[in-house]
Amino acid sequence: MAINYSCFIEFDSKRSLQEQVREYLVKAILEGVFSADEALPSCRKLSSQLKVSRNTVSLVYEGLADDGYLISKPRSGYYLSEKYSLRLEEVEQELDHFEADNPSNAPNWSHRLKVSTDQFPRIVKPSHWSCYQYPFIYGQPSINDFPLAQWRESTRKVIADPNDHGWLCDKVDKDVELLVEQIRTRVLPQRGIHAKSDEILITVGSQNALYLVSQLLMDKHTRVGVENPGYKEANNIFSLAQAQLHPHTVDQDGLMLNELSPMCDYFYVTPSHQAPTGVTMSKQRRQDLLQMAQKNDAIIIEDDYDSDSNSEWAPLPALKALDKDNRVIYVSSFSKILAPGLRLGYIVAPEELIYELRTLRRLMYRHPPSRVQMEMAHFISQAITTAS
């Protein structure tokens, strides 16, 4: 089969050749590029076309055979396995014929929905955002700046330890103690926060933390003071819990209290780097908010959004650091400082609340992946050691 594969493989020097050759061959198989009756190009021929070693192609073919994409015939070469021998168009035609011969009696899901998500705008980001000359796309990291070598070392430590494969096990509702300890002793003190291990819960990001809190503490009678303008997804989460939202204007000093403030059961604020304006809440506004909460028995949900990248030379301590009455639920994540794709965050709150949140989390997804937690713990430890 005379196909010049180099026409559609642009090798990335940061990834292994074997991985990239496999990726594109799988794509070609699924798109029906290869004939079911002909052998795939020999290792020698394909390696010559791609300008890679014959051993690389041989390993890829062997791997594809192990995974069921190909079958090896002695003295003949590699062929498509039976389930991949149909072209994609032929598969779609078979499905169309099947559906025509078997009218659907599927349920009407729209009638069964208890909550319609149409009220919440979809988040749409270009799939090829990284190819833009100036990729100013919200919520995406600079791939080239990610400390890949350090993260690989953290991954190696986790996987290589023959005496500790605990990340393979179900921990039910427990978090990785090493990560909790790193957050407690290395991360939180930098924000002026001191907490016990039982006052920390690992989440799959700040948004997940807000969802857990809202599901546990809010209903249609709950009044939440929110920033205006503010973080839309937080508002969506609180609305999903049927809470009543009371907007509070944001100026150059942060959230401004108003006549609705005394009626609020909760306040949701991003004081370190307000979303979306970027302003920092002043010391006086922080004191005013804490006093308002204390006077009216309200709770403050502090989302320490983007505090690590605050441009101030001496950023203010977290609102939680000023809290003397345990009225602040502190939420943060590693999304901005490291990478959002890792999906790791945490909540700091009174022990009795963390206990309830942990139980709710267990009912949803048990716990965040233990391996990622362990890798993050080693990464933080490595970063601190390097810095010192």
XYZ file of C-alpha atoms in Angstrom:
388
model
C 0.000 0.000 0.000
C 1.781 3.115 -1.208
C 0.828 5.758 1.326
C 3.259 8.474 2.282
C 2.591 8.725 6.015
C 5.074 11.539 6.514
C 2.509 13.776 4.814
C 0.325 13.711 7.881
C 2.773 13.066 10.727
C 4.488 16.131 12.081
C 6.730 14.797 14.801
C 6.860 16.621 18.117
C 10.374 16.560 19.562
C 8.983 16.583 23.107
C 7.160 13.247 22.661
C 8.533 9.801 21.886
C 8.542 8.720 18.240
C 6.991 5.395 19.183
C 4.035 7.114 20.850
C 3.427 9.392 17.860
C 3.717 6.644 15.231
C 1.259 4.527 17.212
C -1.152 7.449 17.589
C -1.302 8.139 13.870
C -1.526 4.489 12.876
C -4.486 4.030 15.211
C -6.089 7.099 13.651
C -5.511 5.666 10.167
C -6.977 2.309 11.197
C -10.110 3.903 12.630
C -10.553 6.083 9.546
C -10.395 3.052 7.245
C -7.163 3.985 5.479
C -5.945 0.384 5.300
C -7.486 -2.366 3.207
C -8.676 -5.481 4.992
C -7.146 -7.683 2.277
C -3.647 -6.217 2.228
C -0.828 -6.287 4.722
C 0.236 -3.028 6.296
C 3.555 -1.646 5.030
C 6.521 -3.668 6.219
C 8.643 -2.370 9.081
C 11.423 -1.551 6.637
C 9.151 0.330 4.232
C 7.268 2.311 6.878
C 10.426 3.198 8.790
C 11.930 4.488 5.557
C 8.871 6.621 4.784
C 8.727 8.071 8.283
C 12.500 8.343 8.678
C 12.451 6.516 11.989
C 14.210 3.333 13.051
C 12.872 -0.044 11.986
C 12.833 -1.059 15.658
C 10.440 1.811 16.450
C 7.952 0.634 13.820
C 8.346 -2.986 14.903
C 7.535 -2.116 18.525
C 4.494 -0.110 17.432
C 3.180 -2.984 15.310
C 3.694 -5.445 18.168
C 1.848 -3.132 20.544
C -1.067 -2.700 18.138
C -1.286 -6.464 17.761
C -1.316 -6.902 21.554
C -4.140 -4.355 21.785
C -6.252 -6.084 19.158
C -5.887 -3.640 16.269
C -3.712 -5.955 14.145
C -3.019 -9.636 13.686
C 0.371 -11.017 12.712
C 0.597 -13.630 9.974
C 3.924 -15.500 9.749
C 5.941 -14.663 6.642
C 3.167 -12.343 5.491
C 3.080 -9.325 7.806
C 0.530 -7.451 9.868
C -3.141 -7.233 8.875
C -6.158 -5.492 10.335
C -7.999 -7.587 12.893
C -11.546 -8.491 11.894
C -13.281 -5.856 14.016
C -11.247 -3.099 12.376
C -11.425 -4.413 8.823
C -14.501 -2.362 7.872
C -14.040 1.209 6.741
C -15.646 3.818 8.953
C -18.158 4.704 6.225
C -19.203 1.051 5.958
C -19.740 0.858 9.712
C -21.898 3.991 9.603
C -23.915 2.567 6.702
C -24.538 -0.638 8.662
C -25.705 1.400 11.640
C -28.047 3.432 9.426
C -29.533 0.256 7.975
C -29.951 -1.236 11.440
C -31.712 1.867 12.747
C -34.003 1.933 9.693
C -34.961 -1.706 10.242
C -35.346 -1.258 14.010
C -37.375 1.865 14.839
C -36.285 3.416 18.106
C -38.486 3.275 21.159
C -36.044 5.230 23.309
C -37.305 7.194 26.318
C -37.838 10.940 26.103
C -35.106 12.143 28.438
C -36.133 15.791 28.310
C -39.392 14.884 30.077
C -37.489 13.104 32.831
C -35.080 15.915 33.698
C -35.676 17.359 37.155
C -33.169 20.118 36.464
C -32.568 21.681 33.062
C -28.958 22.647 32.423
C -29.997 24.887 29.513
C -30.175 27.766 31.981
C -26.406 27.526 32.444
C -24.398 28.772 29.433
C -22.007 26.246 27.924
C -18.260 26.858 28.158
C -16.809 26.606 24.666
C -13.090 26.892 23.935
C -11.374 26.424 20.554
C -9.864 22.938 20.301
C -6.714 24.302 18.640
C -6.240 27.267 20.974
C -2.536 26.478 21.486
C -1.870 27.088 17.770
C -2.968 30.720 18.005
C -0.218 33.294 17.670
C -1.470 34.919 20.868
C -3.446 32.209 22.703
C -5.242 34.368 25.268
C -7.687 31.617 26.187
C -9.101 31.602 29.707
C -8.301 28.618 31.891
C -5.488 27.120 29.814
C -1.872 26.847 30.978
C 1.311 27.664 29.136
C 2.296 24.150 28.100
C 5.915 25.098 27.468
C 6.303 26.492 30.985
C 5.029 23.410 32.804
C 7.829 21.851 34.938
C 7.577 18.535 33.127
C 10.924 17.158 34.316
C 10.035 17.715 37.965
C 6.590 16.196 37.493
C 8.099 13.143 35.793
C 10.416 12.733 38.765
C 7.439 12.868 41.120
C 5.645 10.262 39.010
C 8.741 8.060 38.986
C 8.973 8.165 42.778
C 5.348 7.141 43.163
C 5.476 4.253 40.695
C 9.001 3.024 41.446
C 8.531 2.420 45.174
C 8.097 -1.392 45.428
C 6.829 -1.117 48.996
C 4.068 1.396 48.388
C 1.422 0.731 45.781
C -1.356 2.137 47.931
C -2.461 4.316 45.042
C -3.884 1.194 43.417
C -6.302 0.638 46.296
C -9.710 2.032 47.136
C -9.329 4.405 50.082
C -13.114 4.816 50.427
C -13.181 8.401 51.745
C -9.563 8.918 52.844
C -7.093 11.317 51.276
C -3.372 10.755 50.791
C -1.880 11.768 54.128
C 1.330 13.022 52.550
C -0.549 15.532 50.387
C -2.688 16.727 53.296
C 0.494 17.202 55.323
C 2.223 19.123 52.524
C -0.794 21.414 52.195
C -1.028 21.857 55.962
C 2.659 22.557 56.599
C 3.945 24.045 53.319
C 1.081 25.601 51.374
C -1.400 27.029 53.882
C 1.163 28.843 56.083
C 2.126 30.910 53.031
C -1.438 32.241 53.105
C -1.317 32.799 56.866
C -3.534 29.779 57.564
C -2.864 27.162 60.226
C -5.045 24.065 60.218
C -5.175 20.510 61.513
C -5.227 17.527 59.174
C -8.866 16.838 60.035
C -9.766 20.333 58.826
C -8.592 19.668 55.243
C -10.424 17.841 52.450
C -8.971 17.169 48.982
C -11.268 17.899 46.034
C -11.037 17.728 42.244
C -10.784 21.510 42.024
C -12.322 24.669 43.467
C -15.501 24.255 41.456
C -16.012 20.797 42.917
C -15.402 22.238 46.383
C -18.113 24.843 45.824
C -20.498 22.158 44.599
C -19.913 20.027 47.693
C -20.439 23.014 49.991
C -23.595 24.138 48.187
C -25.169 20.683 48.168
C -24.545 20.309 51.881
C -25.464 23.789 53.099
C -27.852 25.418 50.616
C -31.466 25.094 49.534
C -34.256 27.326 48.226
C -34.364 29.265 51.502
C -30.630 30.055 51.499
C -29.521 33.600 50.661
C -26.029 33.995 49.241
C -24.237 37.301 48.792
C -22.183 37.160 45.585
C -19.839 39.554 43.834
C -21.097 41.586 40.881
C -19.432 41.092 38.483
C -18.417 37.684 39.747
C -17.496 34.120 38.936
C -20.355 32.830 36.782
C -19.779 29.148 37.466
C -20.013 29.722 41.226
C -23.332 31.490 40.700
C -24.489 28.580 38.536
C -23.543 26.081 41.237
C -25.403 28.007 43.943
C -28.412 28.377 41.644
C -28.365 24.627 41.029
C -28.769 24.230 44.802
C -31.776 26.611 44.449
C -30.121 29.284 46.595
C -31.208 32.928 46.284
C -28.380 35.122 44.963
C -27.942 38.683 46.256
C -25.455 40.628 44.080
C -22.950 42.953 45.767
C -21.122 45.537 43.665
C -17.331 45.244 43.364
C -15.176 48.382 43.180
C -11.424 48.982 43.434
C -11.446 47.732 47.056
C -13.486 44.596 46.464
C -16.996 43.617 47.520
C -19.146 46.446 48.896
C -21.634 45.607 51.633
C -25.168 46.902 51.041
C -28.689 46.842 52.473
C -29.060 43.167 51.471
C -25.943 42.069 53.369
C -27.579 41.557 56.797
C -30.049 39.109 55.219
C -27.382 36.859 53.677
C -26.695 33.434 55.151
C -23.491 33.077 53.129
C -21.080 35.317 51.258
C -19.022 34.014 48.346
C -15.919 36.135 47.688
C -12.639 35.999 45.761
C -10.696 38.550 47.846
C -7.118 37.844 46.742
C -7.652 38.284 43.002
C -11.291 39.014 42.301
C -12.856 37.167 39.391
C -13.141 38.704 36.863
C -11.865 42.234 37.703
C -8.581 41.182 39.326
C -8.861 43.668 42.217
C -7.698 42.783 45.725
C -10.083 43.276 48.630
C -8.723 45.927 51.002
C -7.930 45.251 54.662
C -10.833 47.433 55.777
C -13.329 45.629 53.529
C -12.107 42.303 54.881
C -12.639 43.449 58.449
C -16.065 44.842 57.566
C -17.110 41.557 55.951
C -15.913 39.483 58.916
C -17.751 41.767 61.337
C -20.918 41.569 59.243
C -20.711 37.766 59.252
C -20.139 37.656 63.009
C -22.966 40.075 63.747
C -25.529 38.244 61.589
C -24.329 34.660 62.100
C -23.330 34.346 58.430
C -20.656 32.179 56.810
C -18.040 33.359 54.304
C -16.933 31.084 51.472
C -13.488 32.320 50.462
C -12.299 31.212 47.037
C -8.581 32.037 47.106
C -8.651 32.264 43.340
C -5.316 32.997 41.654
C -3.681 34.260 44.861
C -0.351 32.745 43.791
C -0.121 34.986 40.734
C -1.203 38.185 42.475
C 1.090 40.936 41.207
C 1.451 42.603 44.599
C 4.903 42.255 46.144
C 3.432 41.552 49.583
C 0.006 39.966 49.015
C -2.443 40.179 51.880
C -3.018 37.046 53.973
C -6.095 35.036 53.154
C -9.379 36.095 54.710
C -9.298 32.760 56.539
C -6.117 33.904 58.308
C -8.091 36.741 59.956
C -10.990 34.490 60.938
C -11.168 34.048 64.710
C -14.665 32.520 64.855
C -14.368 29.725 62.258
C -16.816 31.526 59.970
C -14.700 31.196 56.825
C -14.773 28.135 54.562
C -11.529 28.326 52.591
C -11.383 26.930 49.050
C -8.320 26.747 46.804
C -6.721 24.617 44.087
C -3.546 23.924 42.135
C -5.171 24.845 38.819
C -3.691 28.303 38.375
C -0.291 27.778 39.978
C 0.377 24.475 38.186
C -2.199 23.042 35.751
C -6.010 22.786 35.653
C -5.889 19.351 34.047
C -4.569 17.823 37.284
C -7.964 18.532 38.883
C -6.785 18.935 42.474
C -8.047 21.386 45.059
C -8.867 21.481 48.742
C -11.216 22.845 51.388
C -10.188 24.112 54.822
C -13.047 24.272 57.308
C -14.018 23.227 60.852
C -13.545 19.522 61.533
C -17.254 18.782 61.910
C -18.013 20.335 58.516
C -15.131 18.494 56.828
C -16.548 15.240 58.232
C -19.889 15.891 56.521
C -18.251 17.059 53.281
C -16.094 13.928 53.234
C -19.182 11.739 53.519
C -20.908 13.630 50.708
C -17.797 13.344 48.540
C -17.710 9.582 49.167
C -21.229 9.275 47.797
C -20.176 11.154 44.661
C -16.736 9.780 43.737
C -15.094 8.311 46.861
C -11.887 10.366 46.645
C -9.690 12.094 44.042
C -7.236 9.712 42.323
C -4.657 8.621 44.910
C -1.843 8.477 42.397
C -2.338 12.110 41.370
C -2.509 13.089 45.038
C 0.776 11.291 45.731
C 2.447 12.829 42.702
C 1.366 16.282 43.823
C 2.650 15.634 47.338
C 6.076 14.607 46.021
C 6.084 17.553 43.626
C 5.428 20.061 46.425
C 8.091 18.441 48.583
C 10.568 18.499 45.707
C 9.798 22.147 44.921
C 10.283 23.203 48.541
C 13.545 21.256 48.795
C 14.844 22.792 45.563
C 13.887 26.296 46.684
C 15.694 25.883 50.001
